[in-house]
Coordinates of C-alpha atoms and ligand atoms in Angstrom, one line a residue:
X1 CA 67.8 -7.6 14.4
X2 CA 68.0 -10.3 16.8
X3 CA 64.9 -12.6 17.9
X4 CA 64.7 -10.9 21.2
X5 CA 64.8 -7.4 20.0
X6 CA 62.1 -8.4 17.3
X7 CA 60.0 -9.9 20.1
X8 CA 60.5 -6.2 22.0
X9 CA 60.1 -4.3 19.3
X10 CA 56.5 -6.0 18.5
X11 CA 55.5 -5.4 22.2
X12 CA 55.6 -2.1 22.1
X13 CA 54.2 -1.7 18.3
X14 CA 51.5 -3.8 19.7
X15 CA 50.6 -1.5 22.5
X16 CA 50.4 1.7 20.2
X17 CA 48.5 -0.1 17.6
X18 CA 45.8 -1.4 20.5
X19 CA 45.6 2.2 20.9
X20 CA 44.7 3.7 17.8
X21 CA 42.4 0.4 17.2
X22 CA 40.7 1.4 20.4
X23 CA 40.3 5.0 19.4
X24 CA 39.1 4.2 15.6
X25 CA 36.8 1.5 17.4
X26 CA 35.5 3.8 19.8
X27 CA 34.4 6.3 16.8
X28 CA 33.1 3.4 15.3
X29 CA 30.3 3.4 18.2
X30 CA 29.5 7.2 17.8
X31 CA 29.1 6.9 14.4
X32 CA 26.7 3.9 14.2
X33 CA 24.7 5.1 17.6
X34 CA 24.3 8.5 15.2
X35 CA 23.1 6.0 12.1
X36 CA 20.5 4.3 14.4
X37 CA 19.3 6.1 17.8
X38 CA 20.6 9.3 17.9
X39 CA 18.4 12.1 18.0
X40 CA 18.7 15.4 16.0
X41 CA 19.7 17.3 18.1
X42 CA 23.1 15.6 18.6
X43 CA 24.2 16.1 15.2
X44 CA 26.6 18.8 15.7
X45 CA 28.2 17.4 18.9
X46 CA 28.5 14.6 17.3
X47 CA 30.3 15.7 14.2
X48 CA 33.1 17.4 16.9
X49 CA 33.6 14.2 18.7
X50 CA 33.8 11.8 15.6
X51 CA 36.2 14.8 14.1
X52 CA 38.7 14.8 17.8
X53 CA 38.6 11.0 17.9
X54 CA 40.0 10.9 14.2
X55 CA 43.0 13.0 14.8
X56 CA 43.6 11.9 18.3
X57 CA 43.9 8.0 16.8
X58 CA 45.8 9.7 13.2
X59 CA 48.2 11.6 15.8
X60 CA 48.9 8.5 17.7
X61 CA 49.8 6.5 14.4
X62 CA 51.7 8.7 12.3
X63 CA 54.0 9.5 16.2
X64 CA 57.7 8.9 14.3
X65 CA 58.3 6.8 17.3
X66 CA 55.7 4.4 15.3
X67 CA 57.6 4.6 12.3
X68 CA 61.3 3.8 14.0
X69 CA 59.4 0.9 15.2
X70 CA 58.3 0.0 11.9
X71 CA 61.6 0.6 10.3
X72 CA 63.8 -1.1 12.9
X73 CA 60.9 -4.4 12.6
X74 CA 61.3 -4.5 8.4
X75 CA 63.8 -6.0 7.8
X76 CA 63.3 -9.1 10.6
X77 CA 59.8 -9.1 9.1
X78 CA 61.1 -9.7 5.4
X79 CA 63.3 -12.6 6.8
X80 CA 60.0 -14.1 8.0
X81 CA 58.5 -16.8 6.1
X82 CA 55.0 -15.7 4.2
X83 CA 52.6 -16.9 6.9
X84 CA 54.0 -15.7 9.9
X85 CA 51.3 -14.0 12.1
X86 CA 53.6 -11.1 13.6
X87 CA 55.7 -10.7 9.8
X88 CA 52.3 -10.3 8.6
X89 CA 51.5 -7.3 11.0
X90 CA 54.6 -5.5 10.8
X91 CA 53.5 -5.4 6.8
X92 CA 50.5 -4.4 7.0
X93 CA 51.0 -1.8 9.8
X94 CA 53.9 -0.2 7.9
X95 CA 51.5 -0.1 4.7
X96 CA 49.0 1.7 6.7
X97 CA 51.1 4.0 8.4
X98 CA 53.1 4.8 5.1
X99 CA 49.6 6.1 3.8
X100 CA 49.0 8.1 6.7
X101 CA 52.1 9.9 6.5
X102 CA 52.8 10.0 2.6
X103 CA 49.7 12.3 2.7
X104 CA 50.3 16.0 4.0
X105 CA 47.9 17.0 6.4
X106 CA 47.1 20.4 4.4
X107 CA 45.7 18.0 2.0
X108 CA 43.5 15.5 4.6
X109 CA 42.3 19.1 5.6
X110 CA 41.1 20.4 2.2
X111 CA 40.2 17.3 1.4
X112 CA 37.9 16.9 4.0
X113 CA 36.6 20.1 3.9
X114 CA 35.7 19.7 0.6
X115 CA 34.2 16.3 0.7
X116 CA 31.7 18.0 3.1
X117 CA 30.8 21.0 1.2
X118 CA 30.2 18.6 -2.2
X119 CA 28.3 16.1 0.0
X120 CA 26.2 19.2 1.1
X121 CA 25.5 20.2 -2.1
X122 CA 24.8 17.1 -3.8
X123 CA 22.2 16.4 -1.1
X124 CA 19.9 19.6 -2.6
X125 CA 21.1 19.0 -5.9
X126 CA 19.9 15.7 -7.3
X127 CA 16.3 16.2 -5.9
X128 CA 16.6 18.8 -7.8
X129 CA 18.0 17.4 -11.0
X130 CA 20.9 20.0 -10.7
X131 CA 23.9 19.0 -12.1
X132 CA 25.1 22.1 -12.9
X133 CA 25.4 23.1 -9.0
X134 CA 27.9 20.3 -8.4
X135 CA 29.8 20.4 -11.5
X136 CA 32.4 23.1 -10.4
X137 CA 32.7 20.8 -7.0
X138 CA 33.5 17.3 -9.2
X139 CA 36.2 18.9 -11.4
X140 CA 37.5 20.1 -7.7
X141 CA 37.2 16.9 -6.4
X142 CA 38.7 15.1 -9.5
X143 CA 41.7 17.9 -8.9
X144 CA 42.4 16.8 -5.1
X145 CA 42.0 13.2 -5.9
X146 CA 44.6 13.2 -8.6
X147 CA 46.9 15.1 -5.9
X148 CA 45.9 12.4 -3.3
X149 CA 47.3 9.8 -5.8
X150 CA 50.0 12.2 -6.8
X151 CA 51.2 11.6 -3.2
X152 CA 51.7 8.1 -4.1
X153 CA 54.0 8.3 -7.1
X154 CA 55.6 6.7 -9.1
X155 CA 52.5 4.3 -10.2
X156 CA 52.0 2.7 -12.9
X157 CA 48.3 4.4 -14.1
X158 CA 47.0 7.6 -12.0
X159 CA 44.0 5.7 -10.7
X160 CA 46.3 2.7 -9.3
X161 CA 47.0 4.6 -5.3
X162 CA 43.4 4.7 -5.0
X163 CA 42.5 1.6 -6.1
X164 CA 44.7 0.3 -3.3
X165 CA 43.1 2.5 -1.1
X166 CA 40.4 -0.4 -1.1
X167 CA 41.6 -3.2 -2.9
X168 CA 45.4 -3.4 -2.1
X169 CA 47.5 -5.2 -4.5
X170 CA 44.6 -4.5 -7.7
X171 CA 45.6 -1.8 -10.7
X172 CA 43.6 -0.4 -13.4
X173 CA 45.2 -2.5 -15.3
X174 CA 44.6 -6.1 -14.3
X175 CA 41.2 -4.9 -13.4
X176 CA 40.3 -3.4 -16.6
X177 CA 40.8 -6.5 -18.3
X178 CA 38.9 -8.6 -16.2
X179 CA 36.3 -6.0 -16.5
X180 CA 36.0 -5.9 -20.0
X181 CA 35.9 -9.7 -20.6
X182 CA 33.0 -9.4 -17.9
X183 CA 31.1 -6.9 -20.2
X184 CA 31.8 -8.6 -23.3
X185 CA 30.7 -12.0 -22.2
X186 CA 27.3 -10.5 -20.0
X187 CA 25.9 -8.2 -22.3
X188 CA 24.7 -11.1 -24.5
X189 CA 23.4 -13.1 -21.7
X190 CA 21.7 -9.9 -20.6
X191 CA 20.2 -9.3 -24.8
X192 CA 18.7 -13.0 -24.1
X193 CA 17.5 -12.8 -21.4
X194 CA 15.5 -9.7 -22.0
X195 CA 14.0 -11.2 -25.2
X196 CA 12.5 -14.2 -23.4
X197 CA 9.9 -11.5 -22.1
X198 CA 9.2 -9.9 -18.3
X199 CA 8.8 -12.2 -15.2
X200 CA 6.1 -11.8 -13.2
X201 CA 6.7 -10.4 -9.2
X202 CA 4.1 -7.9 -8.5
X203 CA 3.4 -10.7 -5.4
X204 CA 6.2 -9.4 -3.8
X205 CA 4.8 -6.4 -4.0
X206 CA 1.8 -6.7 -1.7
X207 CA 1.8 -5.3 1.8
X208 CA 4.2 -7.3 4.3
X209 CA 4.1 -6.8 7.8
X210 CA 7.2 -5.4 9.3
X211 CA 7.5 -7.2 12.3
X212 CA 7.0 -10.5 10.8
X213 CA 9.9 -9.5 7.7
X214 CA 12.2 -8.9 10.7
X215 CA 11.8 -12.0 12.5
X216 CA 11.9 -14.1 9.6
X217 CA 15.2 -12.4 8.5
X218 CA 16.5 -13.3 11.9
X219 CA 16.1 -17.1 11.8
X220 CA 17.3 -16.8 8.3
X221 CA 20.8 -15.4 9.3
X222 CA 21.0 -17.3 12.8
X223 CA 20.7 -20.0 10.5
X224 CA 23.5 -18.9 8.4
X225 CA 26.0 -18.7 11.1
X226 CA 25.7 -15.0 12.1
X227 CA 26.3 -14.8 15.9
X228 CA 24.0 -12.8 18.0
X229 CA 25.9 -13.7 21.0
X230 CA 29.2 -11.8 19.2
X231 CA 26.5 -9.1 17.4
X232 CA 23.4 -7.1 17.1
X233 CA 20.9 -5.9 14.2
X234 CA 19.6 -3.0 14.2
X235 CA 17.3 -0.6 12.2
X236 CA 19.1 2.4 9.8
X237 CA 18.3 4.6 6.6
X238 CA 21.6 2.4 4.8
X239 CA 22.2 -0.8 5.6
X240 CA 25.5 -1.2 7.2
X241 CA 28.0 -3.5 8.8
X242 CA 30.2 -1.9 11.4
X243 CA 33.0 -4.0 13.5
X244 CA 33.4 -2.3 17.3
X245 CA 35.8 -6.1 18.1
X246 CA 35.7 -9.2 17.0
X247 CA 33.5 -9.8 19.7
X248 CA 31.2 -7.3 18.9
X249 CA 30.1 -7.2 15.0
X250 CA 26.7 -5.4 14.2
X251 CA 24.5 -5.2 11.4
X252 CA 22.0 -2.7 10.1
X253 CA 19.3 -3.2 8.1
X254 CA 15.7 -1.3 6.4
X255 CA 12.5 -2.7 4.9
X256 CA 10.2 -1.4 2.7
X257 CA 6.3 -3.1 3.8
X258 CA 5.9 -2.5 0.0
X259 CA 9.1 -4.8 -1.2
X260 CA 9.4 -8.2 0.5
X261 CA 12.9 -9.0 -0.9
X262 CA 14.4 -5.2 0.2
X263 CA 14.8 -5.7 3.6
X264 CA 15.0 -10.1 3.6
X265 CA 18.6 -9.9 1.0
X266 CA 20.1 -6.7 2.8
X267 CA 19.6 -8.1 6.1
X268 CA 21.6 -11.3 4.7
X269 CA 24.3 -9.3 2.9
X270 CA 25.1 -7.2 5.8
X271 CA 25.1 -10.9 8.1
X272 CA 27.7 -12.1 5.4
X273 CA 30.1 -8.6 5.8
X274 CA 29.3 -9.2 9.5
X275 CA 30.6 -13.4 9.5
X276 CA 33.5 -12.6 7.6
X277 CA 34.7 -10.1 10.6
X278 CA 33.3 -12.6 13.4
X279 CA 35.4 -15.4 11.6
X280 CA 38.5 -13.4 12.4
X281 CA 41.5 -15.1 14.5
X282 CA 40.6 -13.1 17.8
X283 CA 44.6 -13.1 17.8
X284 CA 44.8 -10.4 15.7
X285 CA 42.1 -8.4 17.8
X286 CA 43.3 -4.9 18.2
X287 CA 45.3 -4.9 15.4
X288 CA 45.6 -3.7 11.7
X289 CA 44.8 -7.5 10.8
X290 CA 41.2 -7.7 12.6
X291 CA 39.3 -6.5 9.4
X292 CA 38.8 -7.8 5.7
X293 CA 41.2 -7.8 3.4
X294 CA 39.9 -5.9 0.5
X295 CA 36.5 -3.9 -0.3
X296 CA 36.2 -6.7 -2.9
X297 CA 37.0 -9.8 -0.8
X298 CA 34.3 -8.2 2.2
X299 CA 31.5 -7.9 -1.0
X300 CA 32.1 -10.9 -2.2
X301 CA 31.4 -12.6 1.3
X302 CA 28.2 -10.2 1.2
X303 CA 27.3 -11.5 -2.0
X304 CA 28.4 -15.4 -1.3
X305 CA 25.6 -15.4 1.3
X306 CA 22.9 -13.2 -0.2
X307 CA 23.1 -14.1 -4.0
X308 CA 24.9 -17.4 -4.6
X309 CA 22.9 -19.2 -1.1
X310 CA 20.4 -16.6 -0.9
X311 CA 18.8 -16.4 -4.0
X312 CA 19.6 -20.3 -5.1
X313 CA 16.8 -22.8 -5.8
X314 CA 18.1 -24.9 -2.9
X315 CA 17.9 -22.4 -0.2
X316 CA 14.3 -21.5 -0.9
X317 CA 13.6 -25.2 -1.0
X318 CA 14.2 -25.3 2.6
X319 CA 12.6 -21.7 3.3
X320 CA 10.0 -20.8 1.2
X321 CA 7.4 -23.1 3.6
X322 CA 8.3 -21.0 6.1
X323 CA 8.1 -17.5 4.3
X324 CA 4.9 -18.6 3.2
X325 CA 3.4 -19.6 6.7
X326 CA 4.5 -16.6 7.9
X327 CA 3.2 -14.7 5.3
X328 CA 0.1 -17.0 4.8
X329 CA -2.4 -15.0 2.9
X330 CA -0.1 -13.2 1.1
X331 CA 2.1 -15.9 -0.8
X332 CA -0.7 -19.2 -0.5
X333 CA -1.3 -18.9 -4.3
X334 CA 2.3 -18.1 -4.8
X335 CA 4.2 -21.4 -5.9
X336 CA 7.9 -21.8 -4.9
X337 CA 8.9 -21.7 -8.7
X338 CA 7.0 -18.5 -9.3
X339 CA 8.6 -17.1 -5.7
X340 CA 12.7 -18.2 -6.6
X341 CA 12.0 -16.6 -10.7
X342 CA 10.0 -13.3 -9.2
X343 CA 13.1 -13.2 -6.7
X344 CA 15.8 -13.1 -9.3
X345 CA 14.0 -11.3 -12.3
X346 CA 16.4 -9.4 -14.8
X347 CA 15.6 -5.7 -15.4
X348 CA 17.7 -3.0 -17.5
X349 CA 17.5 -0.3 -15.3
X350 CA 18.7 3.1 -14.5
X351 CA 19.8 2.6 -10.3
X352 CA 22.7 0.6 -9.7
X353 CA 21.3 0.4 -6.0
X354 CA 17.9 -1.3 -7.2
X355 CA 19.9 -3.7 -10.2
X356 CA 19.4 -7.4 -10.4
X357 CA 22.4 -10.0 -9.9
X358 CA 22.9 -10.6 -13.7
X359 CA 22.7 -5.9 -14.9
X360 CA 24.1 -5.3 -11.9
X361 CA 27.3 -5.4 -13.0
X362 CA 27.2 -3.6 -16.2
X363 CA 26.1 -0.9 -13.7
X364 CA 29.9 -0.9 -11.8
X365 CA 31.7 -1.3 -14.8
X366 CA 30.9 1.9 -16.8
X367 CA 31.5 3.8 -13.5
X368 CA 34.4 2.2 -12.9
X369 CA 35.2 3.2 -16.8
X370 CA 34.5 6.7 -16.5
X371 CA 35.9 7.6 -13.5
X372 CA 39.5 6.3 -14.6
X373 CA 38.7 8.5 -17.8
X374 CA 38.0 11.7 -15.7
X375 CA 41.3 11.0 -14.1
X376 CA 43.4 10.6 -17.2
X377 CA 41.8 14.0 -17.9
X378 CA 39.9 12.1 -21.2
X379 CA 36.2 13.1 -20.1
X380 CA 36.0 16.8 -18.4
X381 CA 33.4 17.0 -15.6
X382 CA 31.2 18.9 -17.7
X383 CA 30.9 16.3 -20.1
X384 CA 29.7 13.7 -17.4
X385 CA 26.0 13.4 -18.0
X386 CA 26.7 13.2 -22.0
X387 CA 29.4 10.5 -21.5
X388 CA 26.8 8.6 -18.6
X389 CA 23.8 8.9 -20.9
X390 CA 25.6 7.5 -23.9
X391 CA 27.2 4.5 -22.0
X392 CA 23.7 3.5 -20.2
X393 CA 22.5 3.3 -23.7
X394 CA 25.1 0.9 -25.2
X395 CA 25.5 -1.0 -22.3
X396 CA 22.3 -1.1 -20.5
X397 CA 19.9 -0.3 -23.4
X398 CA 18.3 2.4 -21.5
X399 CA 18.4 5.9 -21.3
X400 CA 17.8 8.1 -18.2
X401 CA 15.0 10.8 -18.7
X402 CA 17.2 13.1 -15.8
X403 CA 20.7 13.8 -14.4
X404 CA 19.2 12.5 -11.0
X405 CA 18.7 8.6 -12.4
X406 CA 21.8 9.4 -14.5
X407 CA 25.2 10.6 -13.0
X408 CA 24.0 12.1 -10.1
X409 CA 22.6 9.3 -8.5
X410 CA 25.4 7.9 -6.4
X411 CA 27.1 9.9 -3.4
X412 CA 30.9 8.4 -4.5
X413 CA 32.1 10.8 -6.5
X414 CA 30.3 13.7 -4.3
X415 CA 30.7 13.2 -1.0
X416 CA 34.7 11.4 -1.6
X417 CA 37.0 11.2 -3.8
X418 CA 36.9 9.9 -8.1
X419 CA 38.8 6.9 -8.3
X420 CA 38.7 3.2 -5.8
X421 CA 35.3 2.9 -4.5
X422 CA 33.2 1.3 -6.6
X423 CA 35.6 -1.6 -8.4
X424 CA 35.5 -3.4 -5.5
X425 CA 31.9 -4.1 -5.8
X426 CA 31.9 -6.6 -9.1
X427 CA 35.0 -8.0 -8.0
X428 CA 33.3 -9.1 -4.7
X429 CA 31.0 -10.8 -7.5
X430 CA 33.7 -12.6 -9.5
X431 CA 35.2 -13.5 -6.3
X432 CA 32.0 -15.2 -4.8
X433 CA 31.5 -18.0 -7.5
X434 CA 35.4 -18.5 -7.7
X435 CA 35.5 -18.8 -4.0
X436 CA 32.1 -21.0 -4.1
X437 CA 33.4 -23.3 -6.9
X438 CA 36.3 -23.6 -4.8
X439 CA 34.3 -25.0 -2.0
X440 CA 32.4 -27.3 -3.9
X441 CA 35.3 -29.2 -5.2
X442 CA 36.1 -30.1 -1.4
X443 CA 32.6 -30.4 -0.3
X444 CA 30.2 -31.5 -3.0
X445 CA 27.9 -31.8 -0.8
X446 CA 26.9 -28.2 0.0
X447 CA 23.8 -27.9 -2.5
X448 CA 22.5 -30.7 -0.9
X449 CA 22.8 -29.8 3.1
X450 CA 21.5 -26.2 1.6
X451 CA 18.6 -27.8 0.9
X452 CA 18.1 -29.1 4.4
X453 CA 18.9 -25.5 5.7
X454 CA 22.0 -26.3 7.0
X455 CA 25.3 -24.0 6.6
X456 CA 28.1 -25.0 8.4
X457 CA 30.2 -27.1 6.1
X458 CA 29.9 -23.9 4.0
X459 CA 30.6 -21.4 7.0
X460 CA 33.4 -23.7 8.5
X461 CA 34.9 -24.1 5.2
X462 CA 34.8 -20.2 5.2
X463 CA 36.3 -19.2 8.3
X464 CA 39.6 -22.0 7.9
X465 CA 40.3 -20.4 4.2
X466 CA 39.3 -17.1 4.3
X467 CA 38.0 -15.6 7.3
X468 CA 39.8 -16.4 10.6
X469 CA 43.3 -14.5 8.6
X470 CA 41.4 -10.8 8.4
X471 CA 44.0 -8.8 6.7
X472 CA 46.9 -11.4 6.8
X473 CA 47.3 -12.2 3.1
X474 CA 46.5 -9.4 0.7
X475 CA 43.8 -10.1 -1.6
X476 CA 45.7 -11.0 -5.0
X477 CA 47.4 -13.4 -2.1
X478 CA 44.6 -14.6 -0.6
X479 CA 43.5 -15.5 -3.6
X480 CA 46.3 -17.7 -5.2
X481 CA 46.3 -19.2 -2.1
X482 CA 42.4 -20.4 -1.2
X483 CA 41.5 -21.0 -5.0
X484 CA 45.1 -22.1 -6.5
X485 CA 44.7 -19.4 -9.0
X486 CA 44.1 -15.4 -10.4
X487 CA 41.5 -13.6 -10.3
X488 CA 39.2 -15.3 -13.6
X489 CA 35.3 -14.3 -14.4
X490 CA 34.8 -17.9 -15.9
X491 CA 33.5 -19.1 -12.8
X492 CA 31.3 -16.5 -12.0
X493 CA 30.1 -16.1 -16.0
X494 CA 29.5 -19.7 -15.9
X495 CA 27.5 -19.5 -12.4
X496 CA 25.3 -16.5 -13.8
X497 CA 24.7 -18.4 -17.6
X498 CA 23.6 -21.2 -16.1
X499 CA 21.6 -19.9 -13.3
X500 CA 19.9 -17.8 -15.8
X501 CA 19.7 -20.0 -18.6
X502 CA 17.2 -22.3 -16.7
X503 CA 15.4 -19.5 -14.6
X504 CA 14.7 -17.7 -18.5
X505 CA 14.3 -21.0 -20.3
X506 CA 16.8 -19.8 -22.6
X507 CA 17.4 -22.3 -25.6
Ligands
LIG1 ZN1 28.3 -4.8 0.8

C-alpha cells in the first residue's frame, strides 16, 4: 500500500472508530449517572438504553467495511517501525475487532443472558449462605466460558484467550510461575509476621466525620496530581474509575464513619486508575489507544499511588499533622508511628476485599489457581467450597465458618465469566515496585520530595514512561521497555520484606 493510500485509509478508520468510541463513551455516562444519582425508578429504562447503545457501537465496529479497512492497513502497519502512533492503532484496532467478530453473536446473547440470571441469583444466595442455588449456574458458566475461549483457538492452555481478554500478551503459563514464586517467597514473610503478635488500630476505628474524611481526601489527591479541572469525584456503593475523554476522567468513592482508612486509600486508588487515563496523549483521544493497557498495568497505577506513596512512612510524615488537625480529638494521643503501623497492619483473613497489602495477594493467587483448574475440568463446580476451604487453610491459615466468606464471596465468577479477571490484580502489585524501583534509579530523590508532599517528579516521571502512550505498547512491551526487563516479583518481594520487616520488628 502506498503512503498516500495508508494516510486515506487511516482517515476513514479514524472516523468509524471516533464513532463507536463516542457511543461506548456515551454508555459510559448512563452507566456511572445509574452508579451515583439515579433514582430507582430508572433502572429498567436504563438497562434498555445501556443494552441499544452496546449493539449500536458492536454493530458499527464489527461493519466488514471496518475489517477491509483493517485488512487493506496491515500489512503498511507491519512495515512500520515499533513506535509509530498510527502502526500502533491499526494493531490494536484489528485486535479488538478480531475479538468482536471471532465471537458469534448467539454466544454474546447466551452469554449475556446468563451472566444476568447468575448475577441475579448470586445476589439472594450468599446472604443466604446458598451455594447450592448457584452451583448449577457456575458449571454453566464454566461451560460458556470455555466455548468463549474455544472461539479463540488454537492456544496454548484453555485459560490463555481470557487472560488476554484483560491482560493481552500474559498466559497461564508465564503467570503461573510468577505466581507461584510470589506464594512461595510471601507465605514465610506472612508466618513471621503473624508471630510477632497483633498491631494495635482500634483508633481508626472511632467515629470520623464524613464531611471532614472527604475533604481531606481531596487535598490529598489534588496533591497527587489528580485533575479536577479534567475530573470529578463522586459518591457510589463501589468505588469506581470511569473515563467519558481524556478530558473528562471521574472517580468514585464510599466511606465508612466507622473506618478512617476505607474511604481515605479507595479515594487514592481510584485518583491513581483516574491519572493514568488523564496522562494519556490527548492524540489518541477517540481511539482504541485512549485507555490503559492492561487490567494489571491500570492496578498497578492504583496501587503505585495508594500502597507504595500512600501507605509509606514518608507520605504520612508530610500528612499525618494534617489528618490529625483535622481530626483533632480523635487522633491527639495517636502518635504518627502508632498511625503509619495501625494503617498497614497484617491480618489472615477470610475477604479478599478487606486484605492487607502483604495477605492480600495470597488472596488472588488461589483464585487465580482454582479457576484455571475448573477450566482444565480438574475441580468440578460442586467441589468448589471443599477445594476453597482447603486452600484458605494452607495458604492463609484460616478457615471460613460459611460458603458466604468462602467461595461465594466475590461476584467474578457469578455475574461473568471463570477465567481473566482476577490475575490482573497481583500483577498490578508486582508491577508497582518494579515500576517504582525503576523511578528511583532516575530520581533518587522521590522519598525525600515525598516527605515534603510533593509529587510531580513521580507523576511527570509517570506520564513520559507510562501514561501519555494508553494502549500503544502492550503490556509485556510496555514493560521491557520502561523497566529494561520481564515481569520479576524480586522487586516487589523485596519492597514488601523490608517494609514489613521494620514495621513488625522482625529480627
Ligand atoms: Zn483498581
Amino acid at each position: 500500500m502506498k503512503t498516500a493510500d495508508a494516510k486515506a485509509g487511516l482517515v476513514q478508520l479514524r472516523e468509524r472508530l471516533q464513532q463507536v468510541n463516542d457511543i461506548e463513551r456515551a454508555a459510559a455516562v448512563l452507566s456511572w449517572d445509574q452508579a451515583t444519582y439515579m433514582p430507582p425508578g430508572g433502572a429498567a429504562a436504563r438497562g434498555r438504553q445501556m443494552a441499544v447503545l452496546g449493539s449500536l457501537a458492536h454493530e458499527r465496529f464489527t461493519d466488514p467495511v471496518v475489517g477491509t479497512l483493517l485488512d487493506a492497513l496491515m500489512p503498511w502497519a507491519e512495515g512500520c517501525s515499533a513506535d509509530d502512533d498510527d502502526a500502533a492503532l491499526v494493531r490494536v484496532a484489528r485486535r479488538k475487532y478480531e475479538r468482536s467478530v471471532r465471537v458469534p453473536n448467539s454466544l454474546v446473547a447466551e452469554l449475556s443472558a446468563h451472566q444476568a440470571a447468575s448475577y441475579d441469583a448470586w445476589t439472594r444466595a450468599r446472604p443466604a449462605n446458598d451455594f447450592a442455588a448457584v452451583r448449577p449456574l457456575l458449571e454453566k458458566t464454566v461451560d460458556l466460558s470455555r466455548r468463549l475461549a474455544e472461539c479463540f483457538a488454537p492456544y496454548e492452555h484453555v485459560m490463555d484467550p481470557l487472560i488476554d481478554m484483560y491482560d493481552y500478551g500474559m498466559r497461564v503459563s508465564s503467570v503461573s510461575r510468577v505466581f507461584a514464586d510470589l506464594r512461595t517467597q510471601l507465605t514465610p514473610l506472612v508466618d513471621a509476621v503473624a508471630a510477632q503478635g497483633e498491631i494495635d488500630d482500634s483508633f481508626l476505628k472511632q467515629r470520623f466525620a464524613e464531611k471532614r474524611q472527604w475533604d481531606f481526601g481531596v487535598v490529598v489527591v489534588k496533591k497527587l496530581g489528580y485533575d479536577f479541572e479534567r475530573g470529578r469525584q463522586d459518591k457510589t456503593h463501589h468505588p469506581f474509575c470511569t473515563t467519558f475523554s481524556i478530558g473528562d476522567v471521574r472517580i468514585t468513592t464510599r466511606f465508612n464513619e466507622h473506618d478512617l482508612g476505607d474511604g481515605l486509600f479507595s479515594t487514592m486508588h481510584e485518583a491513581g486508575h483516574a491519572m493514568y487515563e488523564q496522562g494519556i496523549d490527548a492524540r489518541f483521544e477517540g481511539t482504541p489507544l485512549a485507555e490503559g493497557t492492561s487490567a494489571g498495568v491500570h492496578e498497578s497505577q492504583s496501587r503505585l499511588w495508594e500502597n507504595v506513596i500512600g501507605r509509606s512512612r514518608e507520605f504520612w510524615e508530610f500528612y499525618y499533622p494534617k489528618l490529625q488537625r483535622k481530626f483533632g480529638r480523635e487522633l491527639r494521643d495517636v502518635s504518627l508511628e502508632q498511625f503509619h503501623r495501625a494503617i498497614n497492619k497484617v491480618r489472615r483473613s477470610l475477604i479478599r476485599v478487606d486484605a492487607d497489602e502483604l495477605t492480600y495477594n495470597l488472596h488472588v493467587i488461589l483464585r487465580f489457581d482454582l479457576e484455571r483448574q475448573m477450566l482444565e475440568g480438574t475441580l468440578a463446580a460442586k467441589d468448589l467450597p471443599e477445594a476453597w476451604n482447603a486452600r484458605y487453610a494452607s495458604d492463609l491459615g484460616v478457615t471460613p465458618q460459611d460458603d458466604r466468606d468462602g467461595c461465594l464471596q466475590d461476584v467474578h465468577w457469578f455475574g461473568g465469566i471463570v477465567g481473566g479477571s482476577f490475575q490482573g490484580y497481583t500483577l498490578g502489585n508486582v508491577l508497582s515496585a518494579m515500576f517504582y524501583r525503576t523511578a528511583l534509579n532516575a530520581h533518587p530523590e522521590i522519598p525525600e520530595q515525598v516527605r515534603r508532599g510533593r509529587f510531580s517528579t513521580l507523576h511527570r516521571w509517570l506520564v513520559k514512561n507510562i501514561y501519555r502512550h494508553g494502549s500503544k505498547y502492550t503490556a509485556p512491551e510496555l514493560i521491557r521497555c520502561v523497566t529494561g526487563g520481564d515481569l520479576d516479583v524480586g522487586p516487589y518481594v523485596s519492597y514488601l520484606r523490608g517494609k514489613y520487616t521494620d514495621l513488625y520488628g522482625i529480627p
